[in-house]
Amino acid sequence: MRQRPAARDPAAAHPRWVTVRAPRLRNGAGGPDDDGVTTAVVPGLLCLAVVGPVLWVLWRRQARLAAALRTSRAQFTALVRSSPDPVVLLDDALHVTYASPAVADLLGLDPAELTGLPLAHAVHPEDRRVLLPALRNRAGDQGELAVRTARVRTGDGGWRLVQATVRDLRADPEVGALVLSCADLTADREGPDAELLELALTDPVTGLPNRSALVHRLAAVQRQGPARATALVLLSVDGAAAAGTTVLRAVTSRLARELRGEDWLARGTDGDFVVLVDGGLADAEVVAARLVATLGRLATPAGRLTASAGVTGLGADVDPAEALRRADLALRSARAAGPGSVHRADDALRSAAGRRSALSTDLAGALARDELRLVFQPVVDVVLDRAVTVEALLRWRHPELGDVSPQEFVPLAEESPLITELSRWVLREACATVAGLPGEQLAVAVNVSARHVGSGELVADVVAALGASGLPASRLVVELTESMLLDGHVAGELETLRGLGVRIAVDDFGTGWSSLAYLAGMPVDLLKMDQHFLADVEHDPQRRALCRGVLQLGTSLGLPVVVEGVTTHGQLALLREMGHRYLQGYAFARPLEAGQLADGGWRTAVAAGLAVGTP
Ligand code: C2E
Ligand code: MG
Ligand code: MG
């Protein structure tokens, strides 16, 4: 192995200042043509007597410094040689002056063969463009770390993806080199991952692996299985992206300095930083807290930076996209808690704000991921002794949170145009399911949102759903709440729907601004009495009076009333006794899956309910 060139022996080569000669004296002041020997020699001797000891002292000091430098260089070389990480030293021309023994494992090459070679020979042509100029530029702050990633040729002619933490010590007399501490980022350590190597993997600003590289790395970690605990830190630095290249590089340098050997730093989306932490969730929290704290101490022209972080564990059951999503969720929760916060994904989910934010984000893709479905709850006519309608109710099974109630997620969907998309899907799905049922001609009731009604697209969507399913308009009920009816623009659309034969129901009747006066003029076909009227109805005479009152109101307006939320047999018997004809609730059937609805087994339960309170 060719060692880096030995340091010139400063003790052997006279330093420039040692060659300083005694001053030549001018004519008449000690020149050789002076006639008196004494006048020439005495001042010369005097001068020697004074300068000699000074020179000797200086020479001794220089010799000591040179010895110290030799020792220090020897220590540095020993340190580099013993480092388990492959270390490469480069001179100003980017030629290798030393490669540590660990380079042999990384590249399958004898490190000695590398010495003297230009770095460019080993780097993939596509990566040279960015890497070489970046290395050539002197670091502003001597010793600052930069991170560079590139494909490097191996002994067998393949490529490995190598990340180098670069410290510019060219101006340091003890080192005089660029020091590259290398790590192998290649996904599959058994052999180069062709797909990985073809990707543009490096973030040009920071030199870190970009998001594509990150996703590949996460997939590789997942493939490793549970043998090794790994966790993910997602770090957001407020204002760093806008602050520009210099600040981003300074941030990268700080982060790289704080990481431990096996931790892996990359760039995420939106200017975030990502660290794959070698360890469990608790380790990741410690790392995240350290990174957040170190950035808080970094002064920039725009002031001190602030950062927050989200952490999540990585397991064999979590795919890369999911892991990043969880980390993002934790990060959002941390950001909401304020600068300097570090949150775990599971904590974030437990907090109300975190859960809300997670649900809002996840709902956007829920339909595409097949997480939404409809269930159907029968509305029973106790006079005809059978179910006449089924109400379509939306269900969402969240991959982590399990079943989420529509009472929680529908209002979130209402906050964005997403609700119209969901509403449209519900209409189509509900009509198609019921149109396909064998046997008697059930109607289907569909809840529509205020936003859908206000979008002006409701009529077109209803027509499309009926057309696609073949369901007659008379078998569709559109449920709206009272507050929606107050919007003057809605009346026209509802009239159009009724003109088609669709029935309009006022849902949750009794919870809004119900008044005879406004109901009398509205295009409405039936009322659905809200379930709060049934609370304690069996024991509270006032509640019973209210239930009778709603029925009378409906009768006087010529509108049938459906009672929602009939849960117990006691309520069922009481309502029948009062003269209520249309009942819906667990007392007959819980909402049914589409398959259950089709197989008809539920009719037995409905018949059992119908037997209750029958005279
Ligand atoms: P809603 O339209 O008034 O639906 C009735 C709710 O009462 C349903 O809750 C139903 O499961 C529940 N329920 C039925 N029988 C009983 C009972 O005997 N006891 C009790 N305690 N509850 C009973 P769910 O499915 O959770 O729906 C809640 C609300 O979410 C719905 O109230 C509706 O406002 C909204 N929603 C559900 N699906 C959709 C949808 O597709 N679109 C829109 N815009 N809103 C929907
Ligand atoms: Mg409803
Ligand atoms: Mg209701």
mmCIF file of N, CA and C in Angstrom, residues 360-466:
data_model
loop_
_atom_site.group_PDB
_atom_site.id
_atom_site.type_symbol
_atom_site.label_atom_id
_atom_site.label_comp_id
_atom_site.label_asym_id
_atom_site.label_seq_id
_atom_site.Cartn_x
_atom_site.Cartn_y
_atom_site.Cartn_z
ATOM 1 N N SER A 360 -58.118 13.982 8.422
ATOM 2 C CA SER A 360 -58.329 14.864 7.258
ATOM 3 C C SER A 360 -57.418 14.462 6.117
ATOM 4 N N THR A 361 -56.165 14.214 6.452
ATOM 5 C CA THR A 361 -55.203 13.850 5.401
ATOM 6 C C THR A 361 -55.560 12.500 4.793
ATOM 7 N N ASP A 362 -55.850 11.556 5.671
ATOM 8 C CA ASP A 362 -56.052 10.191 5.197
ATOM 9 C C ASP A 362 -57.353 10.014 4.426
ATOM 10 N N LEU A 363 -58.324 10.831 4.779
ATOM 11 C CA LEU A 363 -59.622 10.691 4.129
ATOM 12 C C LEU A 363 -59.509 10.932 2.626
ATOM 13 N N ALA A 364 -58.587 11.826 2.263
ATOM 14 C CA ALA A 364 -58.433 12.180 0.845
ATOM 15 C C ALA A 364 -58.169 10.939 -0.012
ATOM 16 N N GLY A 365 -57.426 9.982 0.542
ATOM 17 C CA GLY A 365 -57.095 8.811 -0.267
ATOM 18 C C GLY A 365 -57.893 7.571 0.119
ATOM 19 N N ALA A 366 -58.830 7.738 1.048
ATOM 20 C CA ALA A 366 -59.537 6.566 1.585
ATOM 21 C C ALA A 366 -60.345 5.837 0.511
ATOM 22 N N LEU A 367 -60.958 6.607 -0.357
ATOM 23 C CA LEU A 367 -61.798 6.011 -1.400
ATOM 24 C C LEU A 367 -60.915 5.183 -2.352
ATOM 25 N N ALA A 368 -59.820 5.806 -2.770
ATOM 26 C CA ALA A 368 -58.913 5.123 -3.703
ATOM 27 C C ALA A 368 -58.317 3.874 -3.056
ATOM 28 N N ARG A 369 -58.116 3.910 -1.745
ATOM 29 C CA ARG A 369 -57.516 2.748 -1.068
ATOM 30 C C ARG A 369 -58.559 1.717 -0.663
ATOM 31 N N ASP A 370 -59.805 1.952 -1.068
ATOM 32 C CA ASP A 370 -60.860 0.976 -0.801
ATOM 33 C C ASP A 370 -61.181 0.852 0.687
ATOM 34 N N GLU A 371 -61.020 1.914 1.417
ATOM 35 C CA GLU A 371 -61.279 1.844 2.863
ATOM 36 C C GLU A 371 -62.722 2.230 3.205
ATOM 37 N N LEU A 372 -63.439 2.751 2.224
ATOM 38 C CA LEU A 372 -64.823 3.180 2.482
ATOM 39 C C LEU A 372 -65.802 2.141 1.961
ATOM 40 N N ARG A 373 -66.914 2.023 2.657
ATOM 41 C CA ARG A 373 -67.967 1.133 2.191
ATOM 42 C C ARG A 373 -69.283 1.637 2.734
ATOM 43 N N LEU A 374 -70.359 1.088 2.226
ATOM 44 C CA LEU A 374 -71.677 1.467 2.732
ATOM 45 C C LEU A 374 -72.285 0.315 3.508
ATOM 46 N N VAL A 375 -73.027 0.664 4.549
ATOM 47 C CA VAL A 375 -73.871 -0.321 5.223
ATOM 48 C C VAL A 375 -75.308 0.185 5.104
ATOM 49 N N PHE A 376 -76.245 -0.702 5.336
ATOM 50 C CA PHE A 376 -77.642 -0.366 5.043
ATOM 51 C C PHE A 376 -78.518 -0.730 6.233
ATOM 52 N N GLN A 377 -79.300 0.250 6.718
ATOM 53 C CA GLN A 377 -80.168 -0.029 7.867
ATOM 54 C C GLN A 377 -81.642 0.059 7.441
ATOM 55 N N PRO A 378 -82.370 -1.003 7.722
ATOM 56 C CA PRO A 378 -83.775 -1.008 7.290
ATOM 57 C C PRO A 378 -84.632 0.009 8.045
ATOM 58 N N VAL A 379 -85.597 0.570 7.316
ATOM 59 C CA VAL A 379 -86.673 1.382 7.913
ATOM 60 C C VAL A 379 -87.923 0.512 7.757
ATOM 61 N N VAL A 380 -88.592 0.265 8.902
ATOM 62 C CA VAL A 380 -89.680 -0.721 8.893
ATOM 63 C C VAL A 380 -91.038 -0.017 8.919
ATOM 64 N N ASP A 381 -91.963 -0.512 8.112
ATOM 65 C CA ASP A 381 -93.354 -0.019 8.114
ATOM 66 C C ASP A 381 -94.165 -1.011 8.944
ATOM 67 N N VAL A 382 -94.620 -0.570 10.129
ATOM 68 C CA VAL A 382 -95.286 -1.536 11.017
ATOM 69 C C VAL A 382 -96.715 -1.815 10.562
ATOM 70 N N VAL A 383 -97.196 -1.042 9.585
ATOM 71 C CA VAL A 383 -98.532 -1.327 9.041
ATOM 72 C C VAL A 383 -98.419 -2.388 7.954
ATOM 73 N N LEU A 384 -97.445 -2.185 7.057
ATOM 74 C CA LEU A 384 -97.246 -3.191 6.002
ATOM 75 C C LEU A 384 -96.499 -4.411 6.524
ATOM 76 N N ASP A 385 -95.960 -4.297 7.739
ATOM 77 C CA ASP A 385 -95.249 -5.410 8.377
ATOM 78 C C ASP A 385 -93.970 -5.808 7.643
ATOM 79 N N ARG A 386 -93.266 -4.843 7.124
ATOM 80 C CA ARG A 386 -92.016 -5.180 6.436
ATOM 81 C C ARG A 386 -91.128 -3.943 6.290
ATOM 82 N N ALA A 387 -89.883 -4.193 5.941
ATOM 83 C CA ALA A 387 -88.966 -3.082 5.668
ATOM 84 C C ALA A 387 -89.352 -2.468 4.332
ATOM 85 N N VAL A 388 -89.370 -1.147 4.294
ATOM 86 C CA VAL A 388 -89.728 -0.482 3.034
ATOM 87 C C VAL A 388 -88.546 0.254 2.412
ATOM 88 N N THR A 389 -87.633 0.657 3.260
ATOM 89 C CA THR A 389 -86.475 1.441 2.796
ATOM 90 C C THR A 389 -85.238 0.932 3.541
ATOM 91 N N VAL A 390 -84.079 1.158 2.957
ATOM 92 C CA VAL A 390 -82.839 0.999 3.733
ATOM 93 C C VAL A 390 -82.079 2.310 3.641
ATOM 94 N N GLU A 391 -81.508 2.751 4.762
ATOM 95 C CA GLU A 391 -80.697 3.970 4.729
ATOM 96 C C GLU A 391 -79.240 3.571 4.520
ATOM 97 N N ALA A 392 -78.619 4.193 3.522
ATOM 98 C CA ALA A 392 -77.197 3.922 3.257
ATOM 99 C C ALA A 392 -76.361 4.774 4.210
ATOM 100 N N LEU A 393 -75.492 4.107 4.956
ATOM 101 C CA LEU A 393 -74.634 4.825 5.915
ATOM 102 C C LEU A 393 -73.177 4.526 5.579
ATOM 103 N N LEU A 394 -72.412 5.584 5.559
ATOM 104 C CA LEU A 394 -71.020 5.473 5.135
ATOM 105 C C LEU A 394 -70.156 4.942 6.274
ATOM 106 N N ARG A 395 -69.219 4.065 5.923
ATOM 107 C CA ARG A 395 -68.288 3.517 6.910
ATOM 108 C C ARG A 395 -66.857 3.679 6.408
ATOM 109 N N TRP A 396 -65.980 3.934 7.346
ATOM 110 C CA TRP A 396 -64.552 4.066 7.000
ATOM 111 C C TRP A 396 -63.739 3.219 7.963
ATOM 112 N N ARG A 397 -63.049 2.241 7.412
ATOM 113 C CA ARG A 397 -62.131 1.464 8.247
ATOM 114 C C ARG A 397 -60.717 1.997 7.999
ATOM 115 N N HIS A 398 -60.237 2.737 8.985
ATOM 116 C CA HIS A 398 -58.901 3.340 8.874
ATOM 117 C C HIS A 398 -57.856 2.250 9.152
ATOM 118 N N PRO A 399 -56.758 2.217 8.375
ATOM 119 C CA PRO A 399 -55.788 1.117 8.540
ATOM 120 C C PRO A 399 -55.193 1.025 9.938
ATOM 121 N N GLU A 400 -55.059 2.143 10.647
ATOM 122 C CA GLU A 400 -54.497 2.083 12.008
ATOM 123 C C GLU A 400 -55.538 2.304 13.075
ATOM 124 N N LEU A 401 -56.479 3.166 12.782
ATOM 125 C CA LEU A 401 -57.414 3.571 13.838
ATOM 126 C C LEU A 401 -58.660 2.712 13.876
ATOM 127 N N GLY A 402 -58.788 1.825 12.924
ATOM 128 C CA GLY A 402 -59.977 0.985 12.883
ATOM 129 C C GLY A 402 -61.172 1.787 12.374
ATOM 130 N N ASP A 403 -62.369 1.368 12.799
ATOM 131 C CA ASP A 403 -63.580 2.027 12.301
ATOM 132 C C ASP A 403 -63.679 3.447 12.836
ATOM 133 N N VAL A 404 -63.890 4.374 11.941
ATOM 134 C CA VAL A 404 -64.067 5.776 12.336
ATOM 135 C C VAL A 404 -65.518 6.139 12.041
ATOM 136 N N SER A 405 -66.162 6.776 13.005
ATOM 137 C CA SER A 405 -67.582 7.088 12.843
ATOM 138 C C SER A 405 -67.799 8.182 11.804
ATOM 139 N N PRO A 406 -68.875 8.057 11.028
ATOM 140 C CA PRO A 406 -69.169 9.141 10.069
ATOM 141 C C PRO A 406 -69.418 10.461 10.795
ATOM 142 N N GLN A 407 -69.827 10.367 12.066
ATOM 143 C CA GLN A 407 -70.029 11.620 12.789
ATOM 144 C C GLN A 407 -68.710 12.357 12.999
ATOM 145 N N GLU A 408 -67.614 11.611 12.945
ATOM 146 C CA GLU A 408 -66.304 12.241 13.085
ATOM 147 C C GLU A 408 -65.735 12.653 11.725
ATOM 148 N N PHE A 409 -65.861 11.754 10.739
ATOM 149 C CA PHE A 409 -65.156 12.080 9.495
ATOM 150 C C PHE A 409 -65.995 12.852 8.477
ATOM 151 N N VAL A 410 -67.326 12.710 8.516
ATOM 152 C CA VAL A 410 -68.127 13.462 7.538
ATOM 153 C C VAL A 410 -67.952 14.975 7.743
ATOM 154 N N PRO A 411 -67.988 15.477 8.985
ATOM 155 C CA PRO A 411 -67.741 16.921 9.147
ATOM 156 C C PRO A 411 -66.357 17.348 8.646
ATOM 157 N N LEU A 412 -65.350 16.452 8.762
ATOM 158 C CA LEU A 412 -64.013 16.797 8.244
ATOM 159 C C LEU A 412 -64.045 16.879 6.722
ATOM 160 N N ALA A 413 -64.758 15.918 6.134
ATOM 161 C CA ALA A 413 -64.872 15.936 4.669
ATOM 162 C C ALA A 413 -65.633 17.178 4.212
ATOM 163 N N GLU A 414 -66.584 17.603 5.034
ATOM 164 C CA GLU A 414 -67.386 18.789 4.682
ATOM 165 C C GLU A 414 -66.521 20.038 4.563
ATOM 166 N N GLU A 415 -65.348 19.999 5.195
ATOM 167 C CA GLU A 415 -64.478 21.188 5.166
ATOM 168 C C GLU A 415 -63.754 21.346 3.835
ATOM 169 N N SER A 416 -63.866 20.356 2.964
ATOM 170 C CA SER A 416 -63.161 20.460 1.680
ATOM 171 C C SER A 416 -64.080 19.948 0.562
ATOM 172 N N PRO A 417 -63.706 20.203 -0.673
ATOM 173 C CA PRO A 417 -64.535 19.720 -1.793
ATOM 174 C C PRO A 417 -64.634 18.194 -1.834
ATOM 175 N N LEU A 418 -63.839 17.531 -1.007
ATOM 176 C CA LEU A 418 -63.848 16.070 -0.971
ATOM 177 C C LEU A 418 -65.252 15.520 -0.688
ATOM 178 N N ILE A 419 -66.025 16.247 0.086
ATOM 179 C CA ILE A 419 -67.341 15.735 0.477
ATOM 180 C C ILE A 419 -68.221 15.515 -0.751
ATOM 181 N N THR A 420 -68.058 16.362 -1.757
ATOM 182 C CA THR A 420 -68.880 16.204 -2.963
ATOM 183 C C THR A 420 -68.502 14.906 -3.667
ATOM 184 N N GLU A 421 -67.225 14.637 -3.697
ATOM 185 C CA GLU A 421 -66.747 13.397 -4.323
ATOM 186 C C GLU A 421 -67.290 12.182 -3.551
ATOM 187 N N LEU A 422 -67.219 12.267 -2.213
ATOM 188 C CA LEU A 422 -67.712 11.150 -1.390
ATOM 189 C C LEU A 422 -69.216 10.983 -1.575
ATOM 190 N N SER A 423 -69.926 12.101 -1.534
ATOM 191 C CA SER A 423 -71.382 12.084 -1.661
ATOM 192 C C SER A 423 -71.798 11.450 -2.990
ATOM 193 N N ARG A 424 -71.073 11.825 -4.027
ATOM 194 C CA ARG A 424 -71.356 11.286 -5.367
ATOM 195 C C ARG A 424 -71.132 9.775 -5.376
ATOM 196 N N TRP A 425 -70.058 9.358 -4.737
ATOM 197 C CA TRP A 425 -69.750 7.917 -4.674
ATOM 198 C C TRP A 425 -70.842 7.181 -3.901
ATOM 199 N N VAL A 426 -71.280 7.782 -2.778
ATOM 200 C CA VAL A 426 -72.319 7.153 -1.955
ATOM 201 C C VAL A 426 -73.602 6.989 -2.776
ATOM 202 N N LEU A 427 -73.961 8.037 -3.502
ATOM 203 C CA LEU A 427 -75.181 7.974 -4.329
ATOM 204 C C LEU A 427 -75.111 6.816 -5.327
ATOM 205 N N ARG A 428 -74.008 6.738 -6.022
ATOM 206 C CA ARG A 428 -73.843 5.698 -7.051
ATOM 207 C C ARG A 428 -73.866 4.304 -6.434
ATOM 208 N N GLU A 429 -73.111 4.170 -5.366
ATOM 209 C CA GLU A 429 -72.954 2.867 -4.720
ATOM 210 C C GLU A 429 -74.284 2.413 -4.110
ATOM 211 N N ALA A 430 -74.974 3.345 -3.461
ATOM 212 C CA ALA A 430 -76.241 3.010 -2.802
ATOM 213 C C ALA A 430 -77.283 2.592 -3.841
ATOM 214 N N CYS A 431 -77.396 3.378 -4.905
ATOM 215 C CA CYS A 431 -78.386 3.059 -5.936
ATOM 216 C C CYS A 431 -78.061 1.710 -6.580
ATOM 217 N N ALA A 432 -76.765 1.496 -6.864
ATOM 218 C CA ALA A 432 -76.375 0.250 -7.524
ATOM 219 C C ALA A 432 -76.661 -0.949 -6.625
ATOM 220 N N THR A 433 -76.369 -0.833 -5.321
ATOM 221 C CA THR A 433 -76.563 -1.976 -4.414
ATOM 222 C C THR A 433 -78.043 -2.341 -4.319
ATOM 223 N N VAL A 434 -78.873 -1.329 -4.125
ATOM 224 C CA VAL A 434 -80.297 -1.614 -3.903
ATOM 225 C C VAL A 434 -80.977 -2.048 -5.197
ATOM 226 N N ALA A 435 -80.544 -1.453 -6.323
ATOM 227 C CA ALA A 435 -81.146 -1.857 -7.606
ATOM 228 C C ALA A 435 -80.855 -3.330 -7.884
ATOM 229 N N GLY A 436 -79.732 -3.815 -7.367
ATOM 230 C CA GLY A 436 -79.343 -5.196 -7.645
ATOM 231 C C GLY A 436 -79.951 -6.214 -6.688
ATOM 232 N N LEU A 437 -80.765 -5.769 -5.733
ATOM 233 C CA LEU A 437 -81.322 -6.715 -4.750
ATOM 234 C C LEU A 437 -82.468 -7.524 -5.349
ATOM 235 N N PRO A 438 -82.483 -8.810 -5.028
ATOM 236 C CA PRO A 438 -83.610 -9.609 -5.509
ATOM 237 C C PRO A 438 -84.856 -9.339 -4.652
ATOM 238 N N GLY A 439 -85.975 -9.765 -5.090
ATOM 239 C CA GLY A 439 -87.197 -9.700 -4.259
ATOM 240 C C GLY A 439 -87.846 -8.345 -4.277
ATOM 241 N N GLU A 440 -88.437 -8.028 -3.113
ATOM 242 C CA GLU A 440 -89.273 -6.822 -3.075
ATOM 243 C C GLU A 440 -88.472 -5.549 -3.335
ATOM 244 N N GLN A 441 -89.212 -4.555 -3.697
ATOM 245 C CA GLN A 441 -88.631 -3.324 -4.213
ATOM 246 C C GLN A 441 -88.331 -2.339 -3.081
ATOM 247 N N LEU A 442 -87.208 -2.545 -2.431
ATOM 248 C CA LEU A 442 -86.822 -1.618 -1.359
ATOM 249 C C LEU A 442 -86.419 -0.268 -1.949
ATOM 250 N N ALA A 443 -86.714 0.784 -1.188
ATOM 251 C CA ALA A 443 -86.173 2.098 -1.554
ATOM 252 C C ALA A 443 -84.858 2.292 -0.794
ATOM 253 N N VAL A 444 -84.048 3.243 -1.244
ATOM 254 C CA VAL A 444 -82.812 3.524 -0.520
ATOM 255 C C VAL A 444 -82.761 5.015 -0.168
ATOM 256 N N ALA A 445 -82.384 5.297 1.088
ATOM 257 C CA ALA A 445 -82.244 6.692 1.523
ATOM 258 C C ALA A 445 -80.763 7.031 1.600
ATOM 259 N N VAL A 446 -80.391 8.162 1.012
ATOM 260 C CA VAL A 446 -78.980 8.572 0.974
ATOM 261 C C VAL A 446 -78.842 9.938 1.646
ATOM 262 N N ASN A 447 -77.884 10.031 2.568
ATOM 263 C CA ASN A 447 -77.606 11.310 3.223
ATOM 264 C C ASN A 447 -76.759 12.165 2.293
ATOM 265 N N VAL A 448 -77.170 13.378 2.050
ATOM 266 C CA VAL A 448 -76.313 14.254 1.230
ATOM 267 C C VAL A 448 -75.831 15.421 2.087
ATOM 268 N N SER A 449 -74.681 15.919 1.738
ATOM 269 C CA SER A 449 -74.078 16.972 2.559
ATOM 270 C C SER A 449 -74.471 18.347 2.030
ATOM 271 N N ALA A 450 -74.363 19.321 2.919
ATOM 272 C CA ALA A 450 -74.705 20.696 2.549
ATOM 273 C C ALA A 450 -73.853 21.143 1.369
ATOM 274 N N ARG A 451 -72.598 20.752 1.385
ATOM 275 C CA ARG A 451 -71.693 21.205 0.337
ATOM 276 C C ARG A 451 -72.083 20.627 -1.027
ATOM 277 N N HIS A 452 -72.520 19.371 -0.992
ATOM 278 C CA HIS A 452 -72.939 18.753 -2.241
ATOM 279 C C HIS A 452 -74.167 19.469 -2.800
ATOM 280 N N VAL A 453 -75.093 19.766 -1.896
ATOM 281 C CA VAL A 453 -76.302 20.470 -2.330
ATOM 282 C C VAL A 453 -75.905 21.845 -2.878
ATOM 283 N N GLY A 454 -75.016 22.517 -2.172
ATOM 284 C CA GLY A 454 -74.603 23.865 -2.572
ATOM 285 C C GLY A 454 -73.741 23.880 -3.824
ATOM 286 N N SER A 455 -73.181 22.726 -4.216
ATOM 287 C CA SER A 455 -72.273 22.693 -5.377
ATOM 288 C C SER A 455 -73.018 22.875 -6.694
ATOM 289 N N GLY A 456 -74.343 22.717 -6.648
ATOM 290 C CA GLY A 456 -75.119 22.823 -7.887
ATOM 291 C C GLY A 456 -75.025 21.557 -8.731
ATOM 292 N N GLU A 457 -74.365 20.524 -8.204
ATOM 293 C CA GLU A 457 -74.171 19.300 -8.992
ATOM 294 C C GLU A 457 -75.048 18.153 -8.514
ATOM 295 N N LEU A 458 -75.856 18.420 -7.493
ATOM 296 C CA LEU A 458 -76.630 17.325 -6.898
ATOM 297 C C LEU A 458 -77.584 16.690 -7.912
ATOM 298 N N VAL A 459 -78.330 17.533 -8.634
ATOM 299 C CA VAL A 459 -79.324 16.979 -9.564
ATOM 300 C C VAL A 459 -78.616 16.104 -10.608
ATOM 301 N N ALA A 460 -77.545 16.641 -11.178
ATOM 302 C CA ALA A 460 -76.818 15.884 -12.212
ATOM 303 C C ALA A 460 -76.287 14.570 -11.638
ATOM 304 N N ASP A 461 -75.802 14.608 -10.407
ATOM 305 C CA ASP A 461 -75.239 13.392 -9.797
ATOM 306 C C ASP A 461 -76.333 12.366 -9.504
ATOM 307 N N VAL A 462 -77.496 12.849 -9.073
ATOM 308 C CA VAL A 462 -78.610 11.924 -8.808
ATOM 309 C C VAL A 462 -79.039 11.268 -10.117
ATOM 310 N N VAL A 463 -79.169 12.090 -11.148
ATOM 311 C CA VAL A 463 -79.595 11.551 -12.447
ATOM 312 C C VAL A 463 -78.587 10.506 -12.923
ATOM 313 N N ALA A 464 -77.301 10.813 -12.750
ATOM 314 C CA ALA A 464 -76.257 9.874 -13.200
ATOM 315 C C ALA A 464 -76.340 8.573 -12.403
ATOM 316 N N ALA A 465 -76.540 8.670 -11.092
ATOM 317 C CA ALA A 465 -76.589 7.462 -10.251
ATOM 318 C C ALA A 465 -77.806 6.608 -10.602
ATOM 319 N N LEU A 466 -78.932 7.257 -10.835
ATOM 320 C CA LEU A 466 -80.147 6.501 -11.197
ATOM 321 C C LEU A 466 -79.947 5.855 -12.567
#
